[in-house]
Amino acid sequence: MAGLAPARRQCWTKLWTQLLVMPGIFLLSLAQHNFSMQQWSDEAATVLFSTDGTRWYDWAFGYVFGAYLLEDMLNDSLDVLMVWHHVGCCLGHFVAFVLLPAGFPFYFGGAVSLEFGSALYNLYCLYPEAKGMAWAFVLSMSLSNLAAAIFCSVWLWQDFPIAAKLFAGIVTSIFIVIRQKECMSEIKSINTPPPSPQAPRIRSTAPPRSPEAKSAVPPRARDAAVTRAAKVK
């Protein structure tokens, strides 16, 4: 890892958080609530801090994902659009965890779904020439977008203020549309054959004819050429 370039090292460190850490925390929290999203939602709405450990994994995700977003925001290579993207993510993270905790399990599931698709994108960036990697990225990104849309739809059915629903619905829709557009552009690049290489043009190395050489053409031949040119005109 120490010998990797900074961009590749960042892809690797994100990869394990996206593929193992966050999905693992989600499954552990779901198992703690008897694999019932409704039971999980009811307990999250009732208790923010728990002494019996019922929300231990929720807080673990709150810290992990919050730190993950903060680390991204401190990256110097982010452009202004991506900085605002992360600001929106942090705001949504706070709203889902603190202000509207009843919907936290569905937000959690949607975030994990989106990050899983991003993990395959990181793999694709690391190994773009690997056989089937481009299609694995396209398929996983499309499925993760679909899963996130389902989680968001369930979240919107909860009894939340209309302003919160508009915020969550609009932001999530923008994220999904942008990600899917990238997928579609990748599909086009996969199906587009590379341009055939053009044969290099060989420049003539013969020296230009001097006026003396031109005038060396026999007069009869010159007269015949002029006659033919006149007929063409």
Coordinates of C-alpha atoms in Angstrom, one line a residue:
M1 CA 0.0 0.0 0.0
A2 CA 2.8 2.4 0.8
G3 CA 4.1 2.2 -2.8
L4 CA 0.8 3.1 -4.4
A5 CA 0.1 6.5 -5.9
P6 CA -2.2 8.6 -3.7
A7 CA -5.2 8.2 -6.0
R8 CA -4.9 4.4 -6.1
R9 CA -4.3 4.2 -2.4
Q10 CA -7.5 6.2 -1.8
C11 CA -9.4 3.8 -4.0
W12 CA -8.2 0.9 -2.0
T13 CA -8.9 2.3 1.4
K14 CA -12.5 3.3 0.3
L15 CA -13.0 -0.1 -1.3
W16 CA -13.0 -2.1 2.0
T17 CA -15.1 0.4 3.8
Q18 CA -17.7 0.3 1.0
L19 CA -17.7 -3.5 0.5
L20 CA -17.2 -4.9 4.0
V21 CA -17.4 -2.3 6.8
M22 CA -20.7 -0.5 6.1
P23 CA -22.6 -3.6 4.7
G24 CA -21.4 -5.5 7.7
I25 CA -22.6 -2.9 10.2
F26 CA -26.0 -2.8 8.4
L27 CA -26.4 -6.6 8.6
L28 CA -25.4 -6.7 12.3
S29 CA -27.9 -4.0 13.1
L30 CA -30.6 -5.7 11.1
A31 CA -29.9 -9.0 12.8
Q32 CA -30.0 -7.2 16.2
H33 CA -33.6 -6.3 15.4
N34 CA -34.7 -9.8 14.3
F35 CA -34.2 -8.9 10.6
S36 CA -37.3 -6.6 10.8
M37 CA -37.0 -3.2 9.3
Q38 CA -40.2 -2.1 11.1
Q39 CA -38.9 -3.2 14.5
W40 CA -35.7 -1.4 13.8
S41 CA -37.5 1.7 12.8
D42 CA -39.7 1.7 15.9
E43 CA -36.8 1.4 18.2
A44 CA -34.8 4.1 16.4
A45 CA -37.8 6.5 16.7
T46 CA -38.0 5.8 20.5
V47 CA -34.4 5.8 21.6
L48 CA -31.4 7.9 20.4
F49 CA -29.0 6.8 23.1
S50 CA -29.3 3.3 24.5
T51 CA -27.6 1.6 27.4
D52 CA -28.5 -1.9 26.4
G53 CA -26.7 -1.7 23.0
T54 CA -29.8 -1.7 20.8
R55 CA -28.4 1.2 18.8
W56 CA -24.7 0.4 19.1
Y57 CA -24.4 -0.5 15.4
D58 CA -26.4 2.6 14.4
W59 CA -24.0 4.8 16.2
A60 CA -21.1 2.9 14.7
F61 CA -22.4 3.6 11.2
G62 CA -23.0 7.2 12.2
Y63 CA -19.4 7.6 13.1
V64 CA -18.0 5.6 10.2
F65 CA -20.0 7.2 7.4
G66 CA -19.6 10.7 8.9
A67 CA -15.8 10.3 9.1
Y68 CA -15.8 8.8 5.6
L69 CA -17.6 11.9 4.2
L70 CA -15.4 14.3 6.2
E71 CA -12.2 12.6 4.9
D72 CA -13.5 13.0 1.4
M73 CA -14.3 16.7 1.9
L74 CA -10.7 17.3 3.1
N75 CA -9.3 15.9 -0.1
D76 CA -7.6 18.6 -2.1
S77 CA -8.6 17.1 -5.5
L78 CA -12.3 17.6 -5.0
D79 CA -13.9 20.2 -7.3
V80 CA -16.6 22.7 -6.1
L81 CA -19.5 20.5 -7.2
M82 CA -18.2 17.4 -5.3
V83 CA -17.7 19.5 -2.2
W84 CA -21.3 20.6 -2.3
H85 CA -22.3 17.0 -3.0
H86 CA -20.6 16.0 0.3
V87 CA -22.2 18.9 2.2
G88 CA -25.6 17.6 1.1
C89 CA -24.6 14.1 2.2
C90 CA -23.5 15.3 5.6
L91 CA -26.7 17.3 6.0
G92 CA -28.8 14.2 5.0
H93 CA -26.8 12.1 7.4
F94 CA -27.6 14.4 10.3
V95 CA -31.3 14.7 9.4
A96 CA -31.7 10.9 9.0
F97 CA -29.9 10.0 12.2
V98 CA -30.9 12.8 14.6
L99 CA -34.0 14.7 13.4
L100 CA -36.0 11.8 11.8
P101 CA -34.6 8.6 13.4
A102 CA -37.7 6.5 12.5
G103 CA -36.5 6.5 8.9
F104 CA -32.9 5.8 9.7
P105 CA -32.9 2.1 8.8
F106 CA -34.1 2.9 5.3
Y107 CA -31.6 5.7 4.9
F108 CA -28.9 3.4 6.2
G109 CA -29.9 0.8 3.6
G110 CA -30.0 3.3 0.8
A111 CA -26.5 4.7 1.7
V112 CA -25.0 1.2 1.8
S113 CA -26.6 0.4 -1.6
L114 CA -25.1 3.5 -3.2
E115 CA -21.7 2.9 -1.7
F116 CA -21.6 -0.7 -2.9
G117 CA -22.0 0.6 -6.5
S118 CA -19.3 3.1 -5.9
A119 CA -17.0 0.3 -4.6
L120 CA -17.3 -1.4 -8.0
Y121 CA -16.5 1.9 -9.7
N122 CA -13.3 2.1 -7.5
L123 CA -12.4 -1.4 -8.6
Y124 CA -13.0 -0.4 -12.2
C125 CA -10.7 2.6 -11.8
L126 CA -8.0 0.3 -10.3
Y127 CA -8.3 -2.4 -13.0
P128 CA -9.9 -0.9 -16.1
E129 CA -8.4 -3.5 -18.4
A130 CA -9.5 -6.5 -16.4
K131 CA -11.8 -8.8 -18.4
G132 CA -15.5 -8.1 -17.6
M133 CA -14.7 -5.3 -15.1
A134 CA -16.5 -2.6 -17.0
W135 CA -19.7 -4.7 -17.2
A136 CA -19.4 -5.6 -13.5
F137 CA -19.2 -1.9 -12.7
V138 CA -22.2 -1.1 -15.0
L139 CA -24.3 -3.9 -13.6
S140 CA -23.5 -3.3 -9.9
M141 CA -24.0 0.5 -10.2
S142 CA -27.4 0.0 -11.9
L143 CA -28.5 -2.5 -9.2
S144 CA -27.3 -0.3 -6.4
N145 CA -29.2 2.7 -7.9
L146 CA -32.3 0.6 -8.0
A147 CA -31.9 -0.6 -4.4
A148 CA -31.4 3.0 -3.2
A149 CA -34.5 4.1 -5.1
I150 CA -36.5 1.4 -3.3
F151 CA -35.2 2.4 0.1
C152 CA -35.9 6.0 -0.6
S153 CA -39.4 5.2 -1.7
V154 CA -40.1 3.4 1.5
W155 CA -38.6 6.3 3.5
L156 CA -40.9 8.7 1.7
W157 CA -44.0 6.7 2.8
Q158 CA -43.1 7.4 6.5
D159 CA -45.0 10.1 8.4
F160 CA -42.4 12.8 8.0
P161 CA -42.8 16.6 7.3
I162 CA -43.3 17.4 3.6
A163 CA -40.1 19.6 3.6
A164 CA -38.0 16.6 4.7
K165 CA -39.6 14.4 2.1
L166 CA -38.9 16.9 -0.7
F167 CA -35.3 17.3 0.4
A168 CA -34.7 13.5 0.6
G169 CA -36.6 12.8 -2.6
I170 CA -34.9 15.5 -4.7
V171 CA -31.4 14.9 -3.4
T172 CA -31.6 11.1 -3.8
S173 CA -33.1 11.4 -7.3
I174 CA -30.3 13.8 -8.4
F175 CA -27.6 11.4 -7.1
I176 CA -29.2 8.4 -8.8
V177 CA -29.7 10.1 -12.1
I178 CA -26.1 11.4 -12.3
R179 CA -24.7 8.0 -11.4
Q180 CA -26.9 6.2 -13.9
K181 CA -25.9 8.7 -16.6
E182 CA -22.3 7.7 -16.0
C183 CA -23.2 4.1 -16.3
M184 CA -24.9 4.7 -19.7
S185 CA -21.9 6.6 -21.0
E186 CA -19.7 3.7 -19.9
I187 CA -22.0 1.3 -21.8
K188 CA -21.6 3.4 -24.9
S189 CA -17.8 3.4 -24.6
I190 CA -17.8 -0.4 -24.2
N191 CA -19.9 -0.9 -27.4
T192 CA -18.0 1.7 -29.5
P193 CA -15.2 0.0 -31.4
P194 CA -11.9 1.8 -31.2
P195 CA -11.0 3.8 -34.3
S196 CA -8.8 1.9 -36.8
P197 CA -5.3 3.2 -36.9
Q198 CA -4.5 5.2 -40.0
A199 CA -1.5 4.4 -42.0
P200 CA 1.1 7.1 -41.7
R201 CA 1.5 9.3 -44.8
I202 CA 4.9 8.9 -46.4
R203 CA 6.2 12.1 -47.6
S204 CA 8.2 12.1 -50.9
T205 CA 11.9 12.5 -50.4
A206 CA 12.5 13.4 -54.1
P207 CA 13.9 16.9 -54.5
P208 CA 11.6 19.5 -56.2
R209 CA 12.2 20.0 -59.9
S210 CA 14.1 23.0 -60.7
P211 CA 13.0 25.5 -63.4
E212 CA 15.8 24.3 -65.5
A213 CA 14.6 20.7 -65.3
K214 CA 11.0 21.8 -66.2
S215 CA 12.3 23.7 -69.2
A216 CA 14.2 20.6 -70.2
V217 CA 10.9 19.0 -71.4
P218 CA 11.0 18.8 -75.2
P219 CA 9.0 21.6 -76.9
R220 CA 6.8 19.1 -78.8
A221 CA 5.8 17.4 -75.5
R222 CA 5.0 20.8 -73.9
D223 CA 2.8 21.8 -76.9
A224 CA 0.9 18.5 -76.7
A225 CA 0.3 19.0 -73.0
V226 CA -1.0 22.6 -73.5
T227 CA -3.4 21.3 -76.3
R228 CA -4.8 18.6 -74.0
A229 CA -5.3 21.2 -71.2
A230 CA -7.2 23.5 -73.6
K231 CA -9.5 20.7 -74.6
V232 CA -10.3 19.9 -71.0
K233 CA -11.2 23.6 -70.3

